[in-house]
Short mmCIF file of C-alpha atoms and ligand atoms in Angstrom, two decimals:
data_model
loop_
_atom_site.label_atom_id
_atom_site.label_comp_id
_atom_site.label_asym_id
_atom_site.label_seq_id
_atom_site.Cartn_x
_atom_site.Cartn_y
_atom_site.Cartn_z
CA MET A 1408 -0.06 0.23 -0.03
CA SER A 1409 1.28 3.55 -0.87
CA ARG A 1410 0.74 6.85 1.15
CA ILE A 1411 0.22 9.54 -0.77
CA LEU A 1412 0.81 13.37 -0.01
CA LEU A 1413 -1.94 15.83 -1.62
CA SER A 1414 -0.87 19.34 -1.14
CA GLY A 1415 -3.59 21.76 -1.61
CA GLY A 1416 -5.62 18.37 -0.85
CA ALA A 1417 -8.80 20.29 0.42
CA GLY A 1418 -9.39 22.38 -2.62
CA TYR A 1419 -11.93 21.15 -5.76
CA ILE A 1420 -9.56 19.02 -7.45
CA GLY A 1421 -7.44 17.81 -4.53
CA SER A 1422 -10.47 16.77 -2.40
CA HIS A 1423 -12.04 14.72 -5.19
CA THR A 1424 -8.29 12.49 -6.06
CA ALA A 1425 -8.20 12.12 -2.04
CA VAL A 1426 -11.74 10.33 -2.41
CA GLU A 1427 -10.52 8.52 -5.71
CA LEU A 1428 -7.44 7.32 -4.23
CA LEU A 1429 -9.10 6.40 -0.82
CA ASN A 1430 -11.40 4.40 -2.70
CA GLU A 1431 -8.37 2.71 -4.91
CA GLY A 1432 -6.91 1.48 -1.20
CA PHE A 1433 -4.25 3.92 -1.57
CA GLU A 1434 -3.65 5.95 1.89
CA VAL A 1435 -3.85 10.00 1.93
CA VAL A 1436 -2.25 12.71 3.71
CA ILE A 1437 -3.24 16.32 2.88
CA ALA A 1438 -1.20 19.16 3.26
CA ASP A 1439 -3.73 22.57 2.88
CA ASN A 1440 -3.43 25.61 4.66
CA LEU A 1441 -7.00 26.48 4.25
CA TYR A 1442 -6.45 29.53 2.49
CA ASN A 1443 -8.65 28.69 -0.34
CA ALA A 1444 -10.25 25.55 1.32
CA GLU A 1445 -12.03 24.79 4.66
CA LYS A 1446 -11.16 22.37 7.17
CA SER A 1447 -14.78 20.53 7.05
CA VAL A 1448 -14.17 19.04 3.98
CA ILE A 1449 -11.54 16.88 5.32
CA ASP A 1450 -14.46 15.49 7.16
CA ARG A 1451 -16.64 15.17 4.15
CA ILE A 1452 -13.94 13.32 2.42
CA GLU A 1453 -14.08 10.20 5.16
CA GLU A 1454 -17.70 10.79 5.21
CA ILE A 1455 -17.67 9.61 1.24
CA THR A 1456 -15.09 7.13 1.36
CA GLY A 1457 -15.74 6.04 5.10
CA LYS A 1458 -11.76 6.12 5.57
CA SER A 1459 -10.01 8.50 7.69
CA VAL A 1460 -7.17 10.86 6.35
CA THR A 1461 -4.28 12.77 7.80
CA PHE A 1462 -4.59 16.24 7.83
CA TYR A 1463 -1.47 18.76 8.48
CA GLU A 1464 -2.85 22.44 8.40
CA ILE A 1465 0.60 24.10 6.77
CA ASP A 1466 1.82 26.09 4.16
CA VAL A 1467 3.63 23.88 1.91
CA CYS A 1468 6.11 27.04 1.25
CA ASP A 1469 7.50 26.62 4.50
CA LYS A 1470 10.14 24.52 4.51
CA SER A 1471 10.34 23.15 8.18
CA ALA A 1472 6.87 22.35 8.17
CA VAL A 1473 7.12 19.85 4.87
CA ASP A 1474 10.32 19.12 6.52
CA ALA A 1475 8.70 17.67 9.62
CA LEU A 1476 5.96 16.21 7.61
CA LEU A 1477 7.92 13.85 5.37
CA ASP A 1478 10.32 13.35 8.58
CA LYS A 1479 6.91 11.88 10.29
CA GLU A 1480 4.63 10.02 7.05
CA ASN A 1481 6.28 7.81 5.11
CA ILE A 1482 5.22 9.07 1.44
CA ASP A 1483 5.65 7.38 -1.61
CA ALA A 1484 4.48 9.80 -3.75
CA VAL A 1485 3.49 14.02 -3.91
CA ILE A 1486 0.66 15.02 -5.57
CA HIS A 1487 0.90 19.14 -5.75
CA PHE A 1488 -2.03 21.01 -6.29
CA ALA A 1489 -1.33 23.95 -3.92
CA GLY A 1490 -1.18 26.83 -5.80
CA TYR A 1491 -2.91 30.12 -6.40
CA LYS A 1492 -5.00 29.75 -9.56
CA ALA A 1493 -7.26 33.14 -10.18
CA VAL A 1494 -6.07 34.11 -13.61
CA GLY A 1495 -6.93 37.80 -13.70
CA GLU A 1496 -6.19 38.31 -9.63
CA SER A 1497 -2.75 36.72 -11.25
CA VAL A 1498 -2.57 39.76 -13.57
CA GLN A 1499 -2.84 42.04 -11.27
CA LYS A 1500 -0.71 40.54 -8.44
CA PRO A 1501 2.27 38.44 -10.42
CA LEU A 1502 4.77 38.60 -7.64
CA MET A 1503 2.43 37.14 -5.09
CA TYR A 1504 1.48 34.50 -7.69
CA TYR A 1505 5.32 34.00 -8.88
CA ARG A 1506 6.29 33.79 -5.23
CA ASN A 1507 3.86 31.35 -3.97
CA ASN A 1508 3.57 28.89 -6.78
CA ILE A 1509 7.05 28.49 -7.78
CA ASP A 1510 8.22 28.85 -3.70
CA ALA A 1511 5.68 25.93 -2.86
CA THR A 1512 6.70 23.86 -5.95
CA LEU A 1513 10.46 24.11 -5.41
CA THR A 1514 9.90 23.71 -1.29
CA LEU A 1515 8.42 20.36 -1.92
CA LEU A 1516 10.68 19.49 -4.24
CA GLU A 1517 13.95 19.97 -2.19
CA SER A 1518 12.11 18.60 0.95
CA MET A 1519 11.25 15.32 -1.17
CA LYS A 1520 15.07 15.23 -2.05
CA GLU A 1521 16.21 14.86 1.53
CA HIS A 1522 13.61 12.74 2.29
CA ASN A 1523 14.28 10.24 -0.81
CA VAL A 1524 10.44 10.54 -2.49
CA LYS A 1525 10.87 10.02 -6.24
CA ARG A 1526 7.28 10.65 -7.28
CA PHE A 1527 5.53 13.59 -8.20
CA ILE A 1528 2.41 14.80 -9.93
CA PHE A 1529 1.78 18.25 -10.98
CA SER A 1530 -1.29 19.96 -11.80
CA SER A 1531 -0.95 21.70 -14.90
CA SER A 1532 -2.99 23.54 -17.09
CA ALA A 1533 -4.08 23.71 -20.91
CA THR A 1534 -3.07 27.51 -20.76
CA VAL A 1535 0.54 26.58 -20.88
CA TYR A 1536 -0.03 25.68 -24.78
CA GLY A 1537 -0.75 29.27 -25.34
CA PRO A 1538 -3.17 31.38 -27.68
CA PHE A 1539 -0.83 30.03 -30.90
CA ASN A 1540 -1.29 26.24 -31.08
CA ALA A 1541 -3.34 24.73 -33.24
CA ILE A 1542 -6.44 22.53 -32.08
CA PRO A 1543 -6.57 20.20 -30.68
CA TYR A 1544 -3.59 20.45 -28.40
CA VAL A 1545 -1.03 17.58 -28.53
CA GLU A 1546 1.97 17.18 -26.19
CA THR A 1547 4.22 17.20 -28.39
CA MET A 1548 3.38 21.07 -29.31
CA LYS A 1549 5.61 23.86 -28.50
CA ILE A 1550 4.49 25.35 -25.30
CA GLY A 1551 4.65 28.99 -23.85
CA ASP A 1552 3.25 32.64 -24.64
CA CYS A 1553 0.75 32.04 -21.97
CA THR A 1554 -1.46 34.87 -21.56
CA SER A 1555 -1.36 35.42 -17.68
CA PRO A 1556 1.34 35.21 -14.54
CA TYR A 1557 -1.13 32.43 -13.72
CA GLY A 1558 -0.33 30.48 -16.75
CA THR A 1559 3.39 31.10 -16.57
CA THR A 1560 4.00 29.90 -13.23
CA LYS A 1561 2.33 26.52 -14.69
CA LEU A 1562 4.89 26.79 -17.87
CA MET A 1563 7.92 27.57 -15.48
CA ILE A 1564 7.26 24.61 -13.33
CA GLU A 1565 6.97 22.01 -15.57
CA LYS A 1566 10.26 23.36 -17.10
CA ILE A 1567 11.87 23.10 -13.46
CA LEU A 1568 10.57 19.66 -12.93
CA ASP A 1569 11.82 18.78 -16.30
CA ASP A 1570 15.20 19.99 -15.35
CA VAL A 1571 15.10 18.19 -11.99
CA ALA A 1572 14.21 15.21 -13.67
CA ALA A 1573 16.95 15.11 -15.98
CA THR A 1574 19.47 15.04 -12.97
CA ASP A 1575 17.63 12.36 -11.34
CA LYS A 1576 17.05 9.33 -13.37
CA GLU A 1577 15.26 7.51 -10.33
CA LEU A 1578 12.86 10.81 -10.46
CA SER A 1579 9.23 10.37 -11.83
CA VAL A 1580 7.42 13.49 -12.60
CA VAL A 1581 3.73 14.08 -14.24
CA SER A 1582 2.81 17.20 -15.26
CA LEU A 1583 -1.13 16.87 -15.86
CA ARG A 1584 -2.47 19.70 -18.41
CA TYR A 1585 -6.10 19.76 -16.98
CA PHE A 1586 -8.94 21.61 -19.29
CA ASN A 1587 -11.73 22.97 -17.81
CA PRO A 1588 -12.82 20.77 -14.58
CA ILE A 1589 -16.56 21.15 -13.68
CA GLY A 1590 -18.86 18.95 -11.97
CA ALA A 1591 -18.82 17.35 -8.21
CA HIS A 1592 -18.94 14.62 -6.25
CA PRO A 1593 -22.65 12.96 -7.02
CA SER A 1594 -23.05 12.69 -3.25
CA GLY A 1595 -23.32 16.80 -3.21
CA LEU A 1596 -20.67 16.62 -0.14
CA ILE A 1597 -17.74 18.13 -2.00
CA GLY A 1598 -17.43 20.54 -4.95
CA GLU A 1599 -16.31 24.10 -6.34
CA LYS A 1600 -16.42 26.52 -3.66
CA PRO A 1601 -15.43 29.71 -5.38
CA SER A 1602 -14.65 32.69 -3.05
CA GLY A 1603 -16.44 36.03 -3.82
CA ILE A 1604 -17.99 36.31 -7.68
CA PRO A 1605 -16.94 33.42 -9.75
CA ASN A 1606 -14.54 33.68 -12.57
CA ASN A 1607 -15.57 30.80 -14.24
CA LEU A 1608 -18.32 29.66 -16.49
CA MET A 1609 -19.85 26.91 -14.32
CA PRO A 1610 -19.96 28.21 -10.89
CA TYR A 1611 -21.38 31.31 -12.16
CA ILE A 1612 -24.55 29.48 -14.15
CA THR A 1613 -24.94 27.37 -10.77
CA GLN A 1614 -24.89 30.62 -8.58
CA THR A 1615 -27.09 32.38 -11.64
CA ALA A 1616 -29.77 29.24 -11.27
CA LYS A 1617 -29.71 29.59 -7.47
CA GLY A 1618 -30.71 33.65 -7.42
CA ILE A 1619 -27.63 34.42 -6.19
CA ARG A 1620 -26.28 35.78 -9.37
CA GLU A 1621 -28.83 37.87 -11.23
CA CYS A 1622 -27.46 37.18 -14.69
CA LEU A 1623 -24.92 35.63 -16.20
CA THR A 1624 -22.88 37.30 -19.26
CA VAL A 1625 -21.75 35.16 -22.20
CA PHE A 1626 -18.57 36.94 -23.32
CA GLY A 1627 -19.20 37.54 -26.74
CA ASP A 1628 -21.09 35.36 -29.48
CA ASP A 1629 -19.06 36.63 -32.19
CA TYR A 1630 -16.19 34.66 -32.24
CA ASP A 1631 -15.26 32.33 -35.21
CA THR A 1632 -17.02 29.09 -33.83
CA PRO A 1633 -20.36 27.33 -35.38
CA ASP A 1634 -22.71 29.36 -32.57
CA GLY A 1635 -20.21 32.61 -32.23
CA THR A 1636 -19.46 31.20 -28.49
CA CYS A 1637 -16.01 30.05 -27.49
CA ILE A 1638 -15.46 26.05 -26.96
CA ARG A 1639 -13.52 24.43 -24.49
CA ASP A 1640 -13.26 21.09 -23.32
CA TYR A 1641 -15.23 20.44 -20.00
CA ILE A 1642 -14.09 17.59 -18.15
CA HIS A 1643 -16.26 16.05 -14.96
CA VAL A 1644 -13.81 16.67 -11.81
CA VAL A 1645 -14.86 12.70 -10.87
CA ASP A 1646 -13.03 11.86 -14.55
CA LEU A 1647 -10.08 14.50 -13.52
CA ALA A 1648 -9.48 12.78 -10.14
CA LYS A 1649 -9.53 9.30 -11.65
CA GLY A 1650 -6.79 10.76 -13.92
CA HIS A 1651 -5.00 11.49 -11.12
CA VAL A 1652 -4.79 7.95 -9.83
CA ALA A 1653 -4.11 6.73 -13.08
CA ALA A 1654 -1.19 9.18 -13.12
CA LEU A 1655 0.22 8.10 -9.99
CA LYS A 1656 0.05 4.03 -10.94
CA TYR A 1657 2.17 5.30 -13.92
CA ALA A 1658 4.85 7.50 -12.03
CA LEU A 1659 5.55 4.21 -9.59
CA ASN A 1660 6.82 2.29 -12.74
CA HIS A 1661 8.34 4.86 -15.06
CA ALA A 1662 10.83 7.69 -14.28
CA GLY A 1663 11.15 10.70 -16.29
CA SER A 1664 9.17 14.10 -16.72
CA THR A 1665 5.99 13.58 -18.66
CA PRO A 1666 3.31 15.75 -19.54
CA ILE A 1667 -0.27 14.50 -20.23
CA ASN A 1668 -3.55 15.83 -21.13
CA LEU A 1669 -6.48 15.49 -18.91
CA GLY A 1670 -9.56 16.92 -21.53
CA SER A 1671 -11.96 14.63 -22.99
CA GLY A 1672 -10.97 15.72 -26.69
CA LYS A 1673 -14.78 17.49 -27.38
CA GLY A 1674 -15.20 20.74 -27.53
CA THR A 1675 -18.52 22.43 -25.84
CA SER A 1676 -19.44 26.05 -26.82
CA VAL A 1677 -20.57 28.42 -24.23
CA PHE A 1678 -24.53 28.05 -25.84
CA GLU A 1679 -24.17 24.23 -25.52
CA LEU A 1680 -23.16 24.08 -22.06
CA ILE A 1681 -25.81 26.42 -20.92
CA LYS A 1682 -28.50 24.90 -23.12
CA THR A 1683 -27.40 21.09 -21.47
CA PHE A 1684 -27.71 22.63 -17.93
CA GLU A 1685 -30.91 24.13 -18.51
CA ARG A 1686 -32.36 21.05 -20.12
CA VAL A 1687 -30.74 18.82 -17.96
CA ASN A 1688 -32.21 20.45 -14.34
CA ASN A 1689 -35.28 21.68 -16.05
CA ILE A 1690 -34.44 25.13 -15.14
CA LYS A 1691 -34.56 28.74 -17.00
CA LEU A 1692 -31.57 30.59 -16.75
CA ASN A 1693 -31.40 34.44 -16.98
CA TYR A 1694 -28.44 35.21 -19.35
CA LYS A 1695 -27.27 37.88 -22.10
CA VAL A 1696 -24.36 38.28 -24.51
CA GLY A 1697 -22.05 40.53 -23.35
CA PRO A 1698 -18.67 41.78 -24.83
CA ARG A 1699 -15.86 39.34 -25.17
CA ARG A 1700 -13.83 38.92 -22.29
CA ASP A 1701 -9.80 40.26 -22.36
CA GLY A 1702 -7.63 37.25 -23.31
CA ASP A 1703 -10.15 34.81 -23.41
CA ILE A 1704 -9.12 31.75 -27.03
CA ALA A 1705 -11.80 31.39 -29.49
CA ALA A 1706 -11.45 27.53 -29.36
CA PHE A 1707 -9.35 24.68 -27.53
CA TYR A 1708 -9.57 20.82 -26.62
CA ALA A 1709 -7.37 18.14 -25.53
CA ASP A 1710 -5.83 15.64 -27.77
CA ALA A 1711 -6.47 12.71 -25.64
CA ALA A 1712 -5.14 9.98 -26.96
CA LEU A 1713 -1.63 9.76 -24.85
CA ALA A 1714 -3.36 9.86 -21.56
CA LYS A 1715 -5.35 6.82 -23.07
CA LYS A 1716 -2.18 5.14 -24.40
CA LEU A 1717 0.07 5.42 -21.31
CA LEU A 1718 -2.78 5.74 -18.53
CA ASN A 1719 -5.39 3.53 -19.50
CA TRP A 1720 -7.88 6.73 -18.90
CA GLU A 1721 -10.30 8.52 -20.95
CA THR A 1722 -13.05 10.08 -19.39
CA HIS A 1723 -16.63 8.34 -18.75
CA GLN A 1724 -19.04 11.22 -17.51
CA THR A 1725 -21.07 13.33 -19.71
CA LEU A 1726 -21.83 16.55 -20.29
CA GLU A 1727 -25.16 16.25 -18.56
CA ASP A 1728 -23.39 14.13 -15.42
CA SER A 1729 -21.36 17.76 -15.00
CA CYS A 1730 -24.41 19.33 -15.50
CA ARG A 1731 -26.67 17.36 -12.97
CA ASP A 1732 -23.66 17.36 -10.40
CA SER A 1733 -22.74 20.62 -10.17
CA TRP A 1734 -26.39 21.93 -9.56
CA ASN A 1735 -27.26 19.24 -7.06
CA TRP A 1736 -23.92 20.46 -5.56
CA GLU A 1737 -24.72 24.25 -5.76
CA CYS A 1738 -28.41 22.84 -4.07
CA LYS A 1739 -27.14 21.30 -1.24
CA ASN A 1740 -24.21 23.46 0.06
CA LYS A 1741 -26.15 27.01 0.56
N1 UFG B 2281 -17.55 32.57 -19.56
C1 UFG B 2281 -18.65 33.31 -19.94
N2 UFG B 2281 -19.13 34.17 -19.01
C2 UFG B 2281 -19.00 33.76 -17.68
C3 UFG B 2281 -17.34 33.27 -17.36
C4 UFG B 2281 -17.24 32.32 -18.35
O1 UFG B 2281 -19.33 33.43 -21.00
O2 UFG B 2281 -19.25 34.64 -16.76
C5 UFG B 2281 -16.92 32.05 -20.80
C6 UFG B 2281 -15.60 32.12 -21.49
O3 UFG B 2281 -15.64 33.59 -22.17
C7 UFG B 2281 -15.23 31.14 -21.91
C8 UFG B 2281 -15.48 29.83 -20.86
O4 UFG B 2281 -16.62 30.44 -20.60
O5 UFG B 2281 -15.53 31.42 -23.10
C9 UFG B 2281 -15.03 29.05 -19.91
O6 UFG B 2281 -14.45 30.29 -19.40
P1 UFG B 2281 -13.69 29.74 -17.69
O7 UFG B 2281 -13.31 30.97 -16.93
O8 UFG B 2281 -14.78 28.82 -17.18
O9 UFG B 2281 -12.43 28.89 -18.19
P2 UFG B 2281 -11.17 29.48 -19.14
O10 UFG B 2281 -11.26 28.64 -20.43
O11 UFG B 2281 -11.28 30.60 -19.51
O12 UFG B 2281 -10.18 29.31 -18.22
C10 UFG B 2281 -9.69 27.91 -18.29
C11 UFG B 2281 -9.23 27.56 -16.84
C12 UFG B 2281 -7.84 28.42 -16.41
C13 UFG B 2281 -6.95 28.21 -17.38
C14 UFG B 2281 -7.79 28.67 -18.63
C15 UFG B 2281 -6.65 29.00 -19.92
O13 UFG B 2281 -9.99 27.96 -16.03
O14 UFG B 2281 -7.26 28.20 -15.15
O15 UFG B 2281 -8.44 27.91 -18.97
O16 UFG B 2281 -6.48 27.92 -20.10
F1 UFG B 2281 -5.99 28.66 -17.24
#
């Protein structure tokens, strides 16, 4: 049995991954400073799985705290979710983003080296492909030209991981490039909890449906796409979480640094997502079309072949599942 450290494991993707790891018989240790998460999430992970989690309320930028954790716990692999993630905020506060996201990664890697921990799974993002690549995005493409400091931290960390793996032949690193995670655990016990006004589409939809927001604005309907709205590759967070379990199993048996897309391989427009949400949940959404949002790319989705080939992983949840589970979570948790 392996014991896995999840940095940022109380967050949206981390908590769902904790559930899937526990379901597969892994032991889970979570380190989270609760900057953007709540302690009650730990209890809910335990409630869903009937298994216990070891929790450390620490900041993974704090080297002595990470050292103390790795001294005590017998960790076999680290899945690193911790980091700031708001694209717009990162443009306003670049130093905060570079300091925190890079520092957290370096601190974990240094402490892992001292404690002989050789497996690292990193939360990367499709944003590393930048605005100039053709779609679908393939892992062999040149990455860069990220449109925000947030995206650049993901790019820089992938580069750091490549360099570190090149000098340590026992080290195994997988950078998972997430597309657009939506949905929630079907129990309605864990899900995405944005602080303040949501930036992302699905939480804005559910909050509008609930009446917390008056009206959803669709950011532009004059893109060069079939219905004029932007196209993204939405992936159910439970599928995404299972992708981490598959990546971890891969990392247990392969050295080197490997980037892998986690997406469905299918593109969905903003209008399609809104219509699916309305149909599945039998709700009429109040929305209007507004101007384009700065920095948005018209369309992108994943080439999901490498994940299938290396990890034997692919998505199983539908857009309908995601819309139903996001709404169930919104209704149960306000
Ligand atoms: N959108 C709206 N109205 C809203 C919010 C979003 O129309 O109120 C649209 C956006 O214009 C976009 C789509 O919905 O076309 C998805 O937007 P999100 O903000 O949910 O997601 P993004 O694709 O912009 O962002 C995602 C990840 C980031 C990542 C970024 C770039 O959330 O982490 O992709 O790859 F950096």
